[in-house]
Structure formats: structure tokens, C-alpha cells
CSV table of C-alpha atoms in Angstrom, one decimal:
chain,number,residue,atom,x,y,z
Q,1,UNK,CA,48.6,160.7,104.3
Q,2,UNK,CA,50.0,164.1,103.3
Q,3,UNK,CA,53.5,165.0,104.2
Q,4,UNK,CA,53.3,168.2,106.2
Q,5,UNK,CA,55.8,170.9,105.6
Q,6,UNK,CA,56.3,174.6,106.5
Q,7,UNK,CA,53.4,174.5,108.9
Q,8,UNK,CA,52.3,177.8,110.6
Q,9,UNK,CA,49.7,178.4,113.3
Q,10,UNK,CA,46.7,179.0,111.1
Q,11,UNK,CA,44.7,180.2,114.1
Q,12,UNK,CA,46.9,183.3,114.2
Q,13,UNK,CA,46.5,184.0,110.5
Q,14,UNK,CA,43.6,186.2,109.4
Q,15,UNK,CA,41.2,183.9,107.4
Q,16,UNK,CA,39.9,186.6,105.1
Q,17,UNK,CA,41.2,186.1,101.7
Q,18,UNK,CA,42.8,182.7,102.4
Q,19,UNK,CA,42.0,180.0,99.8
Q,20,UNK,CA,43.2,176.6,98.6
Q,21,UNK,CA,45.7,176.1,95.7
Q,22,UNK,CA,46.9,172.8,94.4
Q,23,UNK,CA,49.6,171.6,92.0
Q,24,UNK,CA,48.6,168.2,90.6
Q,25,UNK,CA,50.9,165.8,88.8
Q,26,UNK,CA,50.9,162.1,88.1
Q,27,UNK,CA,52.8,161.2,91.2
Q,28,UNK,CA,52.1,164.0,93.8
Q,29,UNK,CA,49.4,166.5,94.5
Q,30,UNK,CA,50.8,169.5,96.4
Q,31,UNK,CA,48.1,171.5,98.2
Q,32,UNK,CA,48.4,174.7,100.1
Q,33,UNK,CA,46.4,177.2,102.1
Q,34,UNK,CA,47.4,180.5,100.6
Q,35,UNK,CA,46.7,184.2,100.5
Q,36,UNK,CA,48.1,187.3,99.0
Q,37,UNK,CA,50.8,188.7,101.2
Q,38,UNK,CA,49.5,192.0,102.7
Q,39,UNK,CA,50.6,195.0,100.7
Q,40,UNK,CA,52.4,193.0,98.0
Q,41,UNK,CA,51.6,190.9,95.0
Q,42,UNK,CA,53.5,187.9,96.5
Q,43,UNK,CA,51.6,184.7,97.6
Q,44,UNK,CA,52.0,183.6,101.2
Q,45,UNK,CA,51.7,179.9,101.9
Q,46,UNK,CA,50.1,179.4,105.3
Q,47,UNK,CA,50.0,175.6,105.2
Q,48,UNK,CA,51.3,173.1,102.8
Q,49,UNK,CA,51.1,169.3,102.3
Q,50,UNK,CA,52.2,166.9,99.7
Q,51,UNK,CA,49.9,163.9,98.8
Q,52,UNK,CA,50.9,160.7,97.0
Q,53,UNK,CA,48.2,160.5,94.3
Q,54,UNK,CA,48.2,156.7,94.3
Q,55,UNK,CA,47.1,156.6,97.9
Q,56,UNK,CA,43.9,158.6,97.3
Q,57,UNK,CA,40.8,157.6,95.3
Q,58,UNK,CA,40.5,161.1,93.7
Q,59,UNK,CA,41.8,164.7,93.8
Q,60,UNK,CA,38.5,165.6,95.5
Q,61,UNK,CA,39.3,163.2,98.4
Q,62,UNK,CA,42.8,164.7,98.9
Q,63,UNK,CA,41.4,168.2,98.9
Q,64,UNK,CA,38.8,167.3,101.4
Q,65,UNK,CA,41.4,165.7,103.7
Q,66,UNK,CA,43.5,168.9,103.5
Q,67,UNK,CA,40.5,171.1,104.3
Q,68,UNK,CA,39.5,168.8,107.2
Q,69,UNK,CA,43.0,169.4,108.7
Q,70,UNK,CA,42.2,173.1,109.0
Q,71,UNK,CA,39.6,172.2,111.7
Q,72,UNK,CA,37.2,174.9,110.5
Q,73,UNK,CA,39.8,177.6,111.2
Q,74,UNK,CA,39.3,179.1,107.7
Q,75,UNK,CA,36.2,179.2,105.6
Q,76,UNK,CA,37.3,177.9,102.2
Q,77,UNK,CA,35.3,179.4,99.3
Q,78,UNK,CA,37.9,179.4,96.5
Q,79,UNK,CA,40.3,177.0,95.0
Q,80,UNK,CA,42.9,177.1,92.2
Q,81,UNK,CA,44.2,173.9,90.6
Q,82,UNK,CA,47.4,173.8,88.5
Q,83,UNK,CA,47.4,170.7,86.3
Q,84,UNK,CA,48.8,169.5,83.0
Q,85,UNK,CA,46.2,168.8,80.4
Q,86,UNK,CA,43.1,170.8,79.3
Q,87,UNK,CA,39.6,171.4,80.4
Q,88,UNK,CA,36.9,169.6,78.4
Q,89,UNK,CA,33.4,170.3,79.8
Q,90,UNK,CA,33.5,169.3,83.4
Q,91,UNK,CA,36.7,167.2,83.2
Q,92,UNK,CA,40.4,167.9,83.2
Q,93,UNK,CA,41.8,165.7,80.5
Q,94,UNK,CA,45.3,164.4,81.3
Q,95,UNK,CA,46.4,160.8,80.7
Q,96,UNK,CA,49.3,161.1,83.2
Q,97,UNK,CA,46.9,161.5,86.2
Q,98,UNK,CA,45.9,158.4,88.1
Q,99,UNK,CA,42.2,159.3,88.2
Q,100,UNK,CA,39.8,161.6,86.3
Q,101,UNK,CA,39.4,165.1,87.7
Q,102,UNK,CA,35.8,166.5,87.8
Q,103,UNK,CA,35.5,170.2,88.3
Q,104,UNK,CA,31.9,169.8,89.4
Q,105,UNK,CA,32.8,167.2,92.1
Q,106,UNK,CA,35.5,169.4,93.6
Q,107,UNK,CA,33.2,172.5,93.6
Q,108,UNK,CA,30.3,170.6,95.2
Q,109,UNK,CA,32.3,168.6,97.7
Q,110,UNK,CA,34.2,171.6,99.1
Q,111,UNK,CA,31.2,174.0,98.8
Q,112,UNK,CA,33.2,176.4,96.6
Q,113,UNK,CA,32.0,179.6,95.0
Q,114,UNK,CA,35.0,179.9,92.8
Q,115,UNK,CA,37.3,177.3,91.2
Q,116,UNK,CA,40.0,177.8,88.5
Q,117,UNK,CA,42.1,175.3,86.5
Q,118,UNK,CA,45.4,176.7,85.2
Q,119,UNK,CA,48.2,175.0,83.3
Q,120,UNK,CA,50.9,173.6,85.5
Q,121,UNK,CA,53.8,175.0,83.6
Q,122,UNK,CA,52.2,178.4,83.4
Q,123,UNK,CA,51.8,178.3,87.2
Q,124,UNK,CA,55.5,177.5,87.8
Q,125,UNK,CA,56.5,180.2,85.4
Q,126,UNK,CA,54.3,182.8,87.2
Q,127,UNK,CA,55.8,181.8,90.6
Q,128,UNK,CA,59.5,182.2,89.4
Q,129,UNK,CA,59.2,186.0,89.9
Q,130,UNK,CA,59.1,185.4,93.6
Q,131,UNK,CA,62.2,183.2,93.7
Q,132,UNK,CA,65.4,184.3,95.4
Q,133,UNK,CA,68.8,183.3,94.1
Q,134,UNK,CA,69.7,181.3,97.2
Q,135,UNK,CA,66.7,179.1,96.5
Q,136,UNK,CA,68.2,178.0,93.1
Q,137,UNK,CA,71.4,176.4,91.8
Q,138,UNK,CA,73.5,178.5,89.3
Q,139,UNK,CA,74.2,176.7,86.1
Q,140,UNK,CA,75.6,179.7,84.2
Q,141,UNK,CA,76.5,182.8,86.2
Q,142,UNK,CA,77.0,186.3,84.9
Q,143,UNK,CA,78.7,189.4,86.2
Q,144,UNK,CA,76.1,191.7,84.5
Q,145,UNK,CA,73.8,193.5,86.9
Q,146,UNK,CA,70.4,191.9,87.4
Q,147,UNK,CA,68.1,193.2,84.6
Q,148,UNK,CA,64.3,193.4,84.4
Q,149,UNK,CA,63.2,191.6,81.2
Q,150,UNK,CA,61.6,188.5,79.9
Q,151,UNK,CA,62.3,185.4,81.9
Q,152,UNK,CA,62.2,181.9,80.4
Q,153,UNK,CA,61.1,178.9,82.4
Q,154,UNK,CA,61.6,175.5,80.7
Q,155,UNK,CA,62.1,172.0,81.7
Q,156,UNK,CA,62.1,168.4,80.5
Q,157,UNK,CA,59.8,166.0,82.3
Q,158,UNK,CA,57.2,163.8,80.7
Q,159,UNK,CA,57.3,166.3,77.9
Q,160,UNK,CA,59.3,169.5,77.3
Q,161,UNK,CA,57.6,172.5,78.8
Q,162,UNK,CA,58.4,176.1,78.2
Q,163,UNK,CA,56.8,179.5,79.0
Q,164,UNK,CA,57.9,183.1,79.2
Q,165,UNK,CA,57.3,185.6,82.0
Q,166,UNK,CA,56.8,189.2,80.9
Q,167,UNK,CA,57.3,191.6,83.8
Q,168,UNK,CA,54.7,194.4,83.9
Q,169,UNK,CA,52.2,196.4,86.0
Q,170,UNK,CA,49.9,195.7,87.8
Q,171,UNK,CA,51.3,192.2,87.5
Q,172,UNK,CA,53.4,190.0,85.3
Q,173,UNK,CA,52.0,188.1,82.3
Q,174,UNK,CA,52.8,184.5,81.4
Q,175,UNK,CA,53.1,183.6,77.7
Q,176,UNK,CA,52.7,179.9,77.3
Q,177,UNK,CA,54.6,178.4,74.4
Q,178,UNK,CA,55.0,175.1,72.5
Q,179,UNK,CA,58.7,175.6,72.1
Q,180,UNK,CA,59.3,171.9,72.7
Q,181,UNK,CA,57.8,171.2,69.4
Q,182,UNK,CA,60.4,173.2,67.5
Q,183,UNK,CA,62.4,171.0,65.0
Q,184,UNK,CA,65.4,169.3,66.6
Q,185,UNK,CA,68.6,170.9,65.3
Q,186,UNK,CA,71.8,168.8,65.6
Q,187,UNK,CA,75.0,170.6,66.5
Q,188,UNK,CA,77.6,168.0,65.5
Q,189,UNK,CA,78.1,164.9,63.3
Q,190,UNK,CA,77.1,162.6,66.1
Q,191,UNK,CA,73.9,164.4,66.6
Q,192,UNK,CA,73.2,164.3,62.8
Q,193,UNK,CA,73.5,160.5,63.0
Q,194,UNK,CA,71.2,160.4,66.0
Q,195,UNK,CA,68.7,162.6,64.2
Q,196,UNK,CA,68.7,160.1,61.4
Q,197,UNK,CA,67.8,157.3,63.8
Q,198,UNK,CA,65.2,159.3,65.5
Q,199,UNK,CA,63.6,160.1,62.2
Q,200,UNK,CA,63.0,156.5,61.4
Q,201,UNK,CA,59.2,155.9,61.5
Q,202,UNK,CA,58.5,159.6,62.4
Q,203,UNK,CA,57.3,162.3,60.1
Q,204,UNK,CA,58.7,165.0,62.4
Q,205,UNK,CA,61.4,165.1,65.1
Q,206,UNK,CA,60.9,167.8,67.7
Q,207,UNK,CA,63.2,168.8,70.6
Q,208,UNK,CA,60.8,167.0,72.9
Q,209,UNK,CA,61.6,163.8,71.0
Q,210,UNK,CA,65.0,164.0,72.7
Q,211,UNK,CA,64.6,166.4,75.6
Q,212,UNK,CA,62.1,164.7,77.9
Q,213,UNK,CA,62.0,161.5,79.9
Q,214,UNK,CA,60.8,159.5,76.9
Q,215,UNK,CA,63.3,161.5,74.9
Q,216,UNK,CA,66.3,160.3,77.0
Q,217,UNK,CA,65.2,156.7,76.2
Q,218,UNK,CA,64.9,157.6,72.5
Q,219,UNK,CA,68.5,158.9,72.6
Q,220,UNK,CA,69.7,155.8,74.4
Q,221,UNK,CA,68.0,153.6,71.8
Q,222,UNK,CA,69.3,155.6,68.9
Q,223,UNK,CA,72.9,155.4,70.3
Q,224,UNK,CA,72.5,151.7,70.9
Q,225,UNK,CA,71.7,151.2,67.2
Q,226,UNK,CA,74.7,153.4,66.2
Q,227,UNK,CA,77.0,151.5,68.5
Q,228,UNK,CA,75.6,148.1,67.5
Q,229,UNK,CA,74.7,147.2,71.0
Q,230,UNK,CA,71.5,146.0,72.6
Q,231,UNK,CA,69.2,148.5,74.2
Q,232,UNK,CA,68.5,146.9,77.6
Q,233,UNK,CA,67.2,149.9,79.4
Q,234,UNK,CA,63.6,151.0,78.9
Q,235,UNK,CA,62.8,153.7,81.5
Q,236,UNK,CA,64.2,157.2,81.8
Q,237,UNK,CA,65.2,156.6,85.4
Q,238,UNK,CA,67.1,153.5,84.5
Q,239,UNK,CA,69.0,155.3,81.7
Q,240,UNK,CA,70.0,158.2,83.9
Q,241,UNK,CA,70.9,155.9,86.8
Q,242,UNK,CA,73.2,153.8,84.6
Q,243,UNK,CA,74.7,156.9,83.2
Q,244,UNK,CA,75.4,158.4,86.6
Q,245,UNK,CA,76.9,155.2,88.1
Q,246,UNK,CA,79.0,154.5,85.0
Q,247,UNK,CA,77.6,151.1,84.5
Q,248,UNK,CA,76.5,151.6,80.9
Q,249,UNK,CA,78.6,153.5,78.3
Q,250,UNK,CA,75.7,154.0,76.0
Q,251,UNK,CA,73.5,155.5,78.7
Q,252,UNK,CA,76.4,157.7,79.7
Q,253,UNK,CA,76.7,159.0,76.1
Q,254,UNK,CA,72.9,159.5,75.9
Q,255,UNK,CA,72.9,161.7,79.0
Q,256,UNK,CA,75.8,163.7,77.7
Q,257,UNK,CA,74.0,164.3,74.3
Q,258,UNK,CA,70.9,165.2,76.3
Q,259,UNK,CA,72.8,167.9,78.2
Q,260,UNK,CA,74.4,169.3,75.1
Q,261,UNK,CA,71.2,169.5,73.1
Q,262,UNK,CA,69.6,171.1,76.1
Q,263,UNK,CA,72.3,173.8,76.2
Q,264,UNK,CA,71.8,174.6,72.5
Q,265,UNK,CA,68.0,174.7,72.9
Q,266,UNK,CA,68.1,177.0,75.9
Q,267,UNK,CA,70.5,179.3,74.1
Q,268,UNK,CA,68.1,179.5,71.2
Q,269,UNK,CA,65.1,180.3,73.5
Q,270,UNK,CA,67.1,183.0,75.3
Q,271,UNK,CA,67.8,184.7,71.9
Q,272,UNK,CA,64.3,184.3,70.6
Q,273,UNK,CA,62.7,186.0,73.6
Q,274,UNK,CA,65.5,188.4,74.5
Q,275,UNK,CA,65.6,186.8,78.0
Q,276,UNK,CA,67.5,189.6,79.8
Q,277,UNK,CA,65.8,188.5,83.0
Q,278,UNK,CA,67.4,185.1,82.8
Q,279,UNK,CA,66.4,181.4,82.4
Q,280,UNK,CA,65.1,179.0,85.0
Q,281,UNK,CA,65.4,175.3,84.4
Q,282,UNK,CA,62.7,173.2,85.9
Q,283,UNK,CA,61.1,169.8,85.4
Q,284,UNK,CA,61.5,166.5,87.2
Q,285,UNK,CA,64.7,165.3,85.4
Q,286,UNK,CA,67.3,168.1,85.9
Q,287,UNK,CA,67.5,168.2,89.7
Q,288,UNK,CA,68.4,164.5,89.6
Q,289,UNK,CA,71.3,165.0,87.2
Q,290,UNK,CA,72.5,168.4,88.5
Q,291,UNK,CA,76.2,167.5,88.9
Q,292,UNK,CA,76.3,165.9,85.5
Q,293,UNK,CA,74.6,168.9,84.0
Q,294,UNK,CA,77.2,171.2,85.5
Q,295,UNK,CA,80.1,169.1,84.2
Q,296,UNK,CA,78.6,168.7,80.7
Q,297,UNK,CA,78.8,170.7,77.5
Q,298,UNK,CA,75.6,172.6,78.4
Q,299,UNK,CA,77.4,175.9,78.8
Q,300,UNK,CA,79.6,175.5,75.8
Q,301,UNK,CA,76.5,174.8,73.6
Q,302,UNK,CA,74.5,177.6,75.2
Q,303,UNK,CA,77.2,180.2,74.3
Q,304,UNK,CA,77.9,178.7,70.8
Q,305,UNK,CA,75.6,181.2,69.0
Q,306,UNK,CA,78.1,183.2,66.9
Q,307,UNK,CA,77.7,187.0,67.3
Q,308,UNK,CA,75.1,186.5,70.0
Q,309,UNK,CA,77.6,185.1,72.4
Q,310,UNK,CA,78.1,188.6,73.9
Q,311,UNK,CA,74.3,188.8,74.6
Q,312,UNK,CA,74.2,185.4,76.1
Q,313,UNK,CA,77.0,186.2,78.5
Q,314,UNK,CA,74.5,188.5,80.2
Q,315,UNK,CA,71.8,185.9,80.6
Q,316,UNK,CA,72.0,183.9,83.9
Q,317,UNK,CA,70.7,180.3,83.9
Q,318,UNK,CA,69.6,178.8,87.2
Q,319,UNK,CA,68.1,175.4,88.2
Q,320,UNK,CA,65.1,175.5,90.5
Q,321,UNK,CA,63.4,172.8,92.5
Q,322,UNK,CA,59.7,172.5,91.9
Q,323,UNK,CA,58.6,172.5,95.5
Q,324,UNK,CA,55.7,174.9,96.3
Q,325,UNK,CA,56.1,176.9,93.0
Q,326,UNK,CA,53.1,175.3,91.3
Q,327,UNK,CA,50.9,176.1,94.3
Q,328,UNK,CA,52.1,179.7,94.5
Q,329,UNK,CA,51.7,180.2,90.7
Q,330,UNK,CA,48.2,178.7,90.7
Q,331,UNK,CA,47.2,181.1,93.4
Q,332,UNK,CA,48.7,184.1,91.7
Q,333,UNK,CA,47.1,183.3,88.4
Q,334,UNK,CA,43.7,182.8,90.1
Q,335,UNK,CA,43.9,186.1,91.8
Q,336,UNK,CA,44.3,187.7,88.4
Q,337,UNK,CA,41.3,186.1,86.9
Q,338,UNK,CA,42.7,183.1,85.0
Q,339,UNK,CA,40.4,180.3,84.0
Q,340,UNK,CA,37.7,180.5,86.6
Q,341,UNK,CA,34.9,178.0,86.4
């Protein structure tokens, strides 16, 4: 069943303009009844539930359950789905989902007149403009006054996502990027040696090779080879857990290298896009290692950019929890005409 949260009395909410937005990942599908907040460009979440994907035979079934819980209070004609992957004909292609997603099935089962599929990271990036500081964790704070400018959202998860929010009128624009595929740049002798190990059997080593869930395992294996020890951990969660509880020295070093490389990479992106609006860190990994990240070399590496240190001192970096952001972003992008089917 869905985990209900932030419920409101839908009967008291005007149904005109309300529609469904969903953020679909390999583990959970987050579904919300949303509308544009009257008089603003913000998205109001009227009802929200999180579904465990493994407990449902399809995304269509989860969406139907969500709609059934509205008890006919709102006529649902539109739906926006944020999902990693890409649209190929009627299907959303994504190997990380537990089932295929059919656009036609969703439209037919829910009787929709409009359905959009948007990229999940673009959706989270769009939603970051509605975040308040108290909803995030400061990683690097600045005394500089808050500035309107490009905002970077990036985060390691199954891959390494990155996008840029460009403020503007009548609404902001999201610039998707493939920054995670930039060549990995070592910052010290140890990382040079790690890069040598990562390059074995690969024609190209990107930042994603190290800064992702699989990337953390890659770092652990490379360091195991350099240390002459056996690599006994094979899952990202196992590596991070062993690092955090201090039970494996190689895992601990892998997590430290991970945080250092992340700081260097984020600093590069901040310079590349002139991110005066700041940087938001997202993804499934970082909230789990928040304290380690704060104690790591992340900030040192972020600022270690020569003459650009003064600029970076004005760029705040904050950690955000995913929560409802994908739902809010999917809704906002749909209202602005993104990828309707």
C-alpha cells in the first residue's frame, strides 16, 4: 500500500486544475495530486503517497490505486511522470525499473486527455527553485547575499546526474547536462594511482565511474588492489556501511576519496556554469553519508581552484532530501508544455 503523507482535505480544495504527478524510481513511485498555487508559479501538493514498486504489478496499477483513493472528489484528466530513461514509441525505457512502463496503458486506464513523461533529474532541478533553506542541510555556507543566478543540481545515485536551472521569466529553464561523463581528473598522487586502476579494461574513465553507487564500489576495488587486500564488499550500501562503522579501512578510504573527488567536481561545475545561485546536492547516496561528507575534504577540494577561490567563496552548497521534489518538478515542467504525449 502507499505510505500516506502530508494529507489535506481534498474535498475543500477546488478541483479545477488539479492533476496527477508522479516521480518513478527503481524502488519507489512517489505520486501526488497537485495544482498550480493560485497567483504564483509554485506547485501545491494536495495529496501525496509513496508506493513500493515491488509491491505493485505496474505503474498503471499504482496510479489507479492513488486515483481510487480520491473517491471521485477530483476529475483527473492530466498526468505528468518523472522517470529516468527515455521514451521509445509507447514505452519508457529504463533498466532500473521493476516493470515496463506503457504510456498508452496509463492514458487508457486513467482516461487521460494529457500525459507527459519528463526526465527525473530535470524534474528535481526544476523543483529546487521552490526550496527554502530550512528544508536543506548547509554543506558550504557563505556570507554573501543571496544572488539570482544559475543553480546547479547534481547528485550521485545509480549514475551521476547533473542539471542547471536558469532563472527567467515567465518561468525558469532547466538545462540538462551529461556532466557526469566528463573525464575524471585526479587531484593528488593517490587519486592518480586509483585512476590507473580504474582505467584497466576501460577505454574511458568518467567522473561517474567513481561518483555513483557503482562508482563507490569501483573505488573500493581499486584501493583493495593498491593495498594488496581482498575486495570482500560488492554493493554500494555495504561499502558505505563498513566505512561509516569503521569496520573496513579500505571502505573508509574509498568513501573519503569519494567525498574529495565530489568536492573537486562540484567546484568545477560551479565555475563552468557561473553558479551564483548556488549548488544543491541530491541523489540517494549523500543523505546517508551526510556527517561523513561534512567532515571530509569536500570543502577543501571545492575551494582548491586557484584564482577562482574568491568566486567559489560566494557559492553556497546545500544538501537536499529528494522527498516530493520530483513530483513538484514533473508538475511544473508539464504546465510549461514539456514532453506531452
